Coordinates of C-alpha atoms and ligand atoms in Angstrom, one line a residue:
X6 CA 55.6 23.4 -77.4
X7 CA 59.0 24.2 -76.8
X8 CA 60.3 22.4 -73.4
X9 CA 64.1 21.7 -72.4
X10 CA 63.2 19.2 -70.2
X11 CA 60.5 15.7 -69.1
X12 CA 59.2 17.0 -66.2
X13 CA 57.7 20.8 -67.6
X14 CA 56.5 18.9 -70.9
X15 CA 54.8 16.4 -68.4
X16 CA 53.6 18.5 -66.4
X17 CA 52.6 21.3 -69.0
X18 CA 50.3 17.9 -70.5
X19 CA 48.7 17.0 -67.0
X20 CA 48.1 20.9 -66.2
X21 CA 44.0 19.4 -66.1
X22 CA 43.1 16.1 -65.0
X23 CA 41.3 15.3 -68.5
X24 CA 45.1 16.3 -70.3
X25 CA 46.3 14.2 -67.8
X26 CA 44.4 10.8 -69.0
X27 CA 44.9 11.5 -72.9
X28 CA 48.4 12.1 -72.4
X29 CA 48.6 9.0 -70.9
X30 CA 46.9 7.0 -73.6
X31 CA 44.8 8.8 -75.3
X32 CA 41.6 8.2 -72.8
X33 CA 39.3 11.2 -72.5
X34 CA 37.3 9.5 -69.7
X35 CA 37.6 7.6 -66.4
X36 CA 35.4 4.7 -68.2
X37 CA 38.3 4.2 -71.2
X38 CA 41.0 5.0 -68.7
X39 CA 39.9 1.9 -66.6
X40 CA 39.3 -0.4 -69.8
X41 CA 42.6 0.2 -71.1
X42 CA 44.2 0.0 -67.3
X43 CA 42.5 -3.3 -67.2
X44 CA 44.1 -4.5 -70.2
X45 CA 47.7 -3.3 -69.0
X46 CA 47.2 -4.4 -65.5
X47 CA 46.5 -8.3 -66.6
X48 CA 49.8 -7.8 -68.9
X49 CA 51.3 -6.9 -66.0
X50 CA 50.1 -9.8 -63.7
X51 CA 50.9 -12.3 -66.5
X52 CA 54.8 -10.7 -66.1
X53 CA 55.0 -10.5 -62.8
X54 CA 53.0 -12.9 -61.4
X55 CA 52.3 -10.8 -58.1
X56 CA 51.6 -12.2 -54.9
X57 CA 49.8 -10.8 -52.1
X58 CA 53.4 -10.0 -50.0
X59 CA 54.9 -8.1 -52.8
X60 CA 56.2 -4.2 -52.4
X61 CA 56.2 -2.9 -56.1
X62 CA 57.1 0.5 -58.1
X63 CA 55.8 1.8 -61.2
X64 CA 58.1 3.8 -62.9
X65 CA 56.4 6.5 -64.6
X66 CA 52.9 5.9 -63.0
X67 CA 51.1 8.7 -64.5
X68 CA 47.6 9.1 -63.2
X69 CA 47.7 5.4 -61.9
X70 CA 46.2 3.9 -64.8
X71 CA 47.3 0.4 -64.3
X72 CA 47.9 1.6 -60.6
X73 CA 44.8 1.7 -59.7
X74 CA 43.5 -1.8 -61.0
X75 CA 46.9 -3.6 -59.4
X76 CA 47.8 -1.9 -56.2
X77 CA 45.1 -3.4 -54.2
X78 CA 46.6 -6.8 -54.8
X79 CA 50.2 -6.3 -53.6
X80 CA 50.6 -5.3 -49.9
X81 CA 52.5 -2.1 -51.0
X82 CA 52.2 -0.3 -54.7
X83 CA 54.6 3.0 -55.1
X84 CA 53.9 5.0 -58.3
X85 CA 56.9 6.9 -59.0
X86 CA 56.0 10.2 -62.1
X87 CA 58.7 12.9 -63.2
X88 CA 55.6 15.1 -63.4
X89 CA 53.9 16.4 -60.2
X90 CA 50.7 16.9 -61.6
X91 CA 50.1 13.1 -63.1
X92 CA 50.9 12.1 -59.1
X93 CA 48.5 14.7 -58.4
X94 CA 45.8 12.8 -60.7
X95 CA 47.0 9.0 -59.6
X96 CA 47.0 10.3 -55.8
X97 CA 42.9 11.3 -56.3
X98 CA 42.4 7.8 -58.7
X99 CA 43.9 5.6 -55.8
X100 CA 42.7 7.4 -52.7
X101 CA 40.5 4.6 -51.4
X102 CA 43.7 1.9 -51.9
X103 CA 45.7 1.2 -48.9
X104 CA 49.2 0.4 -49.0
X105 CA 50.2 3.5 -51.6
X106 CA 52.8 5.6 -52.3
X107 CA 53.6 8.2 -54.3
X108 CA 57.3 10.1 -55.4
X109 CA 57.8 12.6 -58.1
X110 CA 61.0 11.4 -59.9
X111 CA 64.5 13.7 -60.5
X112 CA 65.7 12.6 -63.9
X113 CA 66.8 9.4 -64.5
X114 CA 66.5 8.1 -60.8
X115 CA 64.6 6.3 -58.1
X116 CA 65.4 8.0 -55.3
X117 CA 62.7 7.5 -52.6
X118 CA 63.2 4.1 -53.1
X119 CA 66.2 2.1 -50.8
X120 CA 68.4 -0.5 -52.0
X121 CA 67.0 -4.0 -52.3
X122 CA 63.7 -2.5 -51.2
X123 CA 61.3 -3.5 -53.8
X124 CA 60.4 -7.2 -54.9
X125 CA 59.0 -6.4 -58.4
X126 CA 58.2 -3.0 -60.5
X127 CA 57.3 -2.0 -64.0
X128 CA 57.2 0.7 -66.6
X129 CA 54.7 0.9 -69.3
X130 CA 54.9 3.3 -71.9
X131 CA 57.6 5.3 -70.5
X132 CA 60.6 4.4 -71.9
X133 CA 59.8 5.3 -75.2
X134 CA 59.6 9.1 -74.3
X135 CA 62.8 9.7 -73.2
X136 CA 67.0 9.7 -74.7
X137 CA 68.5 5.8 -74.7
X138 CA 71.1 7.7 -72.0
X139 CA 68.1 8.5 -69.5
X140 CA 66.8 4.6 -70.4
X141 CA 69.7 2.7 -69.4
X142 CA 70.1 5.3 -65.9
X143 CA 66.6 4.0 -65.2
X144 CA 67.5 0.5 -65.7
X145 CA 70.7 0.9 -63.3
X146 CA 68.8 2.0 -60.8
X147 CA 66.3 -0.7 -61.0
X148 CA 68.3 -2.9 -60.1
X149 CA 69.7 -1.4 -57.5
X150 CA 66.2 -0.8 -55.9
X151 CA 64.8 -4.7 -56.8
X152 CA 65.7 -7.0 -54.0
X153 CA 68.5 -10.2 -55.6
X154 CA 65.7 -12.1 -57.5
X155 CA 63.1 -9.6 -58.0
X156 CA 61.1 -8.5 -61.2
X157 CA 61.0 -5.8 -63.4
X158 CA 58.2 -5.5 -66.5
X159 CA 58.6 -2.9 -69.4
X160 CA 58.1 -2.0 -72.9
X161 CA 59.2 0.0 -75.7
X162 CA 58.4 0.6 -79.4
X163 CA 59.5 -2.4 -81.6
X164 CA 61.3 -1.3 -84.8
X165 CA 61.5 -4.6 -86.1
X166 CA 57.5 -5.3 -86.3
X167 CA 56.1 -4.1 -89.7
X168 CA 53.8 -1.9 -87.5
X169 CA 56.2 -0.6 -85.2
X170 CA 58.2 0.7 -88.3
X171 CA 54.8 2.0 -89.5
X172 CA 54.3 3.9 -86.3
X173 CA 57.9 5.4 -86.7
X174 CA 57.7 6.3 -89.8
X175 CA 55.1 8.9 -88.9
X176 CA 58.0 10.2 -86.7
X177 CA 59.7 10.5 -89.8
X178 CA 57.1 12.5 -91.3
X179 CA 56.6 14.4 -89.0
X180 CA 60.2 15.5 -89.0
X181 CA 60.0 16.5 -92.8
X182 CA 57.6 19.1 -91.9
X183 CA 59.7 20.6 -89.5
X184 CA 61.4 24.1 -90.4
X185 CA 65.2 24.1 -90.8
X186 CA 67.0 24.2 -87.5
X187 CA 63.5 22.9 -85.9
X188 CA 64.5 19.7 -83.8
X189 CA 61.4 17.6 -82.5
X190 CA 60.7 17.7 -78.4
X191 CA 62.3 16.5 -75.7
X192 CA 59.4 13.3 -74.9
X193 CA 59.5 12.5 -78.8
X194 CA 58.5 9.2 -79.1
X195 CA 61.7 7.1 -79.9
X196 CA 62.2 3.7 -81.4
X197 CA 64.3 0.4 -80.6
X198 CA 64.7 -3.5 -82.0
X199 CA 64.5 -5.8 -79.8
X200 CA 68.4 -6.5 -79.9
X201 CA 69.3 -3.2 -78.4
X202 CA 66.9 -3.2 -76.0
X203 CA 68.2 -6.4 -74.7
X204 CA 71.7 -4.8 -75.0
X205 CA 70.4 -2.1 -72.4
X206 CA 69.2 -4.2 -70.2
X207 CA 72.4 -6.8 -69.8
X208 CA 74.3 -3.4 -69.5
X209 CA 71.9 -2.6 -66.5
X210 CA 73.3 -5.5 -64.9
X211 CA 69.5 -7.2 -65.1
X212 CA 69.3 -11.1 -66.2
X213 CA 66.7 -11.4 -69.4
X214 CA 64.5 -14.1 -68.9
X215 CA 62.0 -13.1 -71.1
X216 CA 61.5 -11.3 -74.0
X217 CA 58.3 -10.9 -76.0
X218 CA 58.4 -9.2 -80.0
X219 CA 55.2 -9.9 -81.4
X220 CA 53.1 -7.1 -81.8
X221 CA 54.4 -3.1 -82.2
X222 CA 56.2 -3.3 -78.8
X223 CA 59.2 -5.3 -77.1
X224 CA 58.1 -6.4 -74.0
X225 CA 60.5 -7.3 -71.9
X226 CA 60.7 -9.2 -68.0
X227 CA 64.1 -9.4 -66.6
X228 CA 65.4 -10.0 -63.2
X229 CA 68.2 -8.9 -60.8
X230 CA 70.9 -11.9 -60.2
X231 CA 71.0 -13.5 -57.3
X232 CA 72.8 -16.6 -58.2
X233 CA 70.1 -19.2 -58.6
X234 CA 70.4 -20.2 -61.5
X235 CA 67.7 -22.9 -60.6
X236 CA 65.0 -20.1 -59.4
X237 CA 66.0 -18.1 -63.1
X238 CA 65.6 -21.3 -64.8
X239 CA 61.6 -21.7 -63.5
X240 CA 60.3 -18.2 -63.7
X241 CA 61.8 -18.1 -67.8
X242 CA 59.7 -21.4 -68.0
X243 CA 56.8 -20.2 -66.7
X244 CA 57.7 -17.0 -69.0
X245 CA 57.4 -18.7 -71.8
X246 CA 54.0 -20.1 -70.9
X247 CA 52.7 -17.0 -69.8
X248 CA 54.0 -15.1 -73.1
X249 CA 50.9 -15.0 -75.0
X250 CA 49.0 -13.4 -72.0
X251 CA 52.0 -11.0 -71.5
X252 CA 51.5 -9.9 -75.5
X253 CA 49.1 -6.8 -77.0
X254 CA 47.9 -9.7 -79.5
X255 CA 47.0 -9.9 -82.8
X256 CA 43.7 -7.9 -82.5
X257 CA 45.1 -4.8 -80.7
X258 CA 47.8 -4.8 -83.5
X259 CA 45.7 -5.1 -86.3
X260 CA 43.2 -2.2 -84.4
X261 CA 46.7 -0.1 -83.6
X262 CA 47.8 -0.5 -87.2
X263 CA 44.2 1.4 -88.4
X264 CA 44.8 4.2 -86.3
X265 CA 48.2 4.0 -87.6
X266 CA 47.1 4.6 -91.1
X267 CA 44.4 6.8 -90.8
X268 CA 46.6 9.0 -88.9
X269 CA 49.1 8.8 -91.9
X270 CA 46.1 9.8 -93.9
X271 CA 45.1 12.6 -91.9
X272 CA 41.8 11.2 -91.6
X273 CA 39.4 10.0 -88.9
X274 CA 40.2 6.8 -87.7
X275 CA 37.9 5.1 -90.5
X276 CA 39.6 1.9 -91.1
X277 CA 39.3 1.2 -87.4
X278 CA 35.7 1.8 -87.1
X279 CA 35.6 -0.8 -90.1
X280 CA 37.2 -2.9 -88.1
X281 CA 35.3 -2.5 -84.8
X282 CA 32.3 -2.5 -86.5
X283 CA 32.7 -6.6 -87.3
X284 CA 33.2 -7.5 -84.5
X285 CA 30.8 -9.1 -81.5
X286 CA 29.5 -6.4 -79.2
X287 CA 30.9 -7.7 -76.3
X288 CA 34.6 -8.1 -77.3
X289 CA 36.8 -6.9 -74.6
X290 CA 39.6 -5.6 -77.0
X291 CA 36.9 -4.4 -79.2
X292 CA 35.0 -2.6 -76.3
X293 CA 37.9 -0.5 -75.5
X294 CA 39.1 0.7 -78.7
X295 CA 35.0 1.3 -79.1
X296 CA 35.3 3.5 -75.7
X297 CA 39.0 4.8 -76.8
X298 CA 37.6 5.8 -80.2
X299 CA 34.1 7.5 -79.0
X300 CA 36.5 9.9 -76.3
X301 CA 38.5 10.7 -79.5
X302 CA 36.0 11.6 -81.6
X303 CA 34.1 14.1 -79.2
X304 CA 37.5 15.8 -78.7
X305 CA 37.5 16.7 -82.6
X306 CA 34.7 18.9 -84.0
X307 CA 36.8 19.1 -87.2
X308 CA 36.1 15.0 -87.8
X309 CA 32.2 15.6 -87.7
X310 CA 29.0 13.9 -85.7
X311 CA 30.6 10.8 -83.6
X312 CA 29.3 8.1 -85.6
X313 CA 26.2 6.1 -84.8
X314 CA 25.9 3.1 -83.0
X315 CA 29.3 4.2 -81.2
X316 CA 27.6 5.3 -77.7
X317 CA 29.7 6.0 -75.0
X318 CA 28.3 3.1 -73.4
X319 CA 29.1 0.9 -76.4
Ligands
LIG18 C1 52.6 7.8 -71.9 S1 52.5 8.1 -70.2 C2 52.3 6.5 -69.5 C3 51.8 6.5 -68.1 C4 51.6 5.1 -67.5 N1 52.8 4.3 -67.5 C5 50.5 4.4 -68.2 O1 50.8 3.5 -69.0 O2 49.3 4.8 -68.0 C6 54.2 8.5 -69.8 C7 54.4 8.8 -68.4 O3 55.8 8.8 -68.1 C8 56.2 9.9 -67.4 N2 57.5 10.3 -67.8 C9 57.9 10.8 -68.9 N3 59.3 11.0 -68.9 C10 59.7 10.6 -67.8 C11 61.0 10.5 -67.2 N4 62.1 10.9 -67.8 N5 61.1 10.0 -65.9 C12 60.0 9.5 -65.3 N6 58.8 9.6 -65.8 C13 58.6 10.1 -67.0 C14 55.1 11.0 -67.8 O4 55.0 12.0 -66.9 C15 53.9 10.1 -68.0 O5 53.2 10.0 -66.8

């Protein structure tokens, strides 16, 4: 694929609803899709701590993944895609939520939403797929669009965690194999340390209260000034208490760093089904990598019969 710009590479993925979801995150079906939105979505509430009242954006919704388990909580959710045909998706996923919007995206800013309009947003895997230029234009207009004291949660890949360097270095690779004059595509995944993200952010004009570097991503809750320091003060407290709630964990790093090096392998994911396959049937992390892994496997002839035991039910 060969695109100049986000929104035909987005939209080329979602041109089905099934590309849609594993462009996403890999889900091939509504099931994984709502086990991995689950997991997301509680990240998300650990963040932002919503509360009934609350008018929120996601920035690069997609097909309403976390969307659809959050916006029925919060008296008005707004997913926000560069790509027509992920709203397209999230519009049919949340059709029987009240309180929705939906707005496909120019580059780089919020338009349909007003100034001081919104009391919280977020942006999950998002950031990651675009130039550090397009990043920071987001985060300006985030806080333009959060109301003085509002919340904004988001991630991107963590070059300073062992398996965030792991997952770049198949970027590297990847790179090698290219032919000479070949440059890699426009929503290639890119890479930060935690310093520069916070750099961004600051630059924004956003407050940091809380920063989270623990697993393969930076996770990061800031909020837009509004002069109390006393208010700033108690949501980084109750930050720090909520941080292990906000974080992927130890599990879904140590399951992310398999498919990590089976990928490097060119293999199957193997050492995750090792993995998996200790574990207590009714783990929730396990569960989903179980579903995540099943959807995979059926996608690729070439890695053979989708192993026993791993139903889709499983
Ligand atoms: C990996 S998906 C994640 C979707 C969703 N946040 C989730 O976690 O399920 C990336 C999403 O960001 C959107 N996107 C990519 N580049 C974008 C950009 N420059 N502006 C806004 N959205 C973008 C894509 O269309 C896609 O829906």
């Amino acid at each position: 694929m060969d695109f100049q710009d986000y929104k035909s590479f987005w939209n080329d993925k979602a041109s089905t609803p099934t590309g849609a979801m594993v462009a996403v995150d890999g889900s091939h079906d509504e099931r994984t899709l709502r086990l991995t939105g689950a997991f997301s979505a509680a990240q998300a509430r650990a963040a932002l701590d919503f509360a009934p009242g609350d008018r929120v954006f996601e920035l690069g919704c997609g097909v309403g993944r976390i969307g659809r388990e959050l916006a029925g909580e919060v008296a008005h959710w707004h997913g926000l895609d560069i790509a027509e045909n992920m709203l397209e998706v999230a519009r049919g996923r949340l059709a029987g939520v009240g309180g929705c919007a939906f707005s496909p995206l120019r580059r780089s800013r919020l338009d349909a939403l007003g100034d001081a309009s919104m009391d919280k947003g977020y942006c999950v895997a998002v950031f990651i797929h675009m130039d550090k230029e397009d990043f920071v234009l987001y985060l300006r207009d985030v806080a333009r669009v959060l109301r003085p004291g509002g919340l904004f949660y988001f991630d991107h890949w963590n070059l300073a965690h062992p398996v965030g360097w792991r997952r770049f270095s198949l970027e590297v690779d990847q790179a090698a194999r290219l032919p000479p004059g070949q440059r890699k595509d426009v929503a290639r995944n890119q890479f930060c340390v935690p310093q520069e993200v916070e750099a961004y952010v600051r630059g924004a004009g956003l407050e940091l209260l809380a920063v989270v570097t623990d697993t393969p991503w930076v996770q990061v809750v800031a909020r837009k000034p509004d002069g109390d320091a006393a208010a700033s003060a108690r949501e980084a407290e109750r930050l720090r208490a909520a941080a292990p709630r906000i974080s992927y964990g130890a599990q879904w790093t140590a399951y992310f760093d398999a498919i990590v090096a089976d990928e490097a392998r060119a293999q199957p994911p193997h050492s995750l089904l090792a993995l998996l396959a200790r574990e207590p049937a009714d783990d929730p992390v396990a569960l989903m990598f179980r579903a995540w892994i099943h959807g995979a496997w059926r996608s690729r002839p070439d890695w053979g019969p989708v192993p026993a035991g791993l139903d889709a039910g499983a």
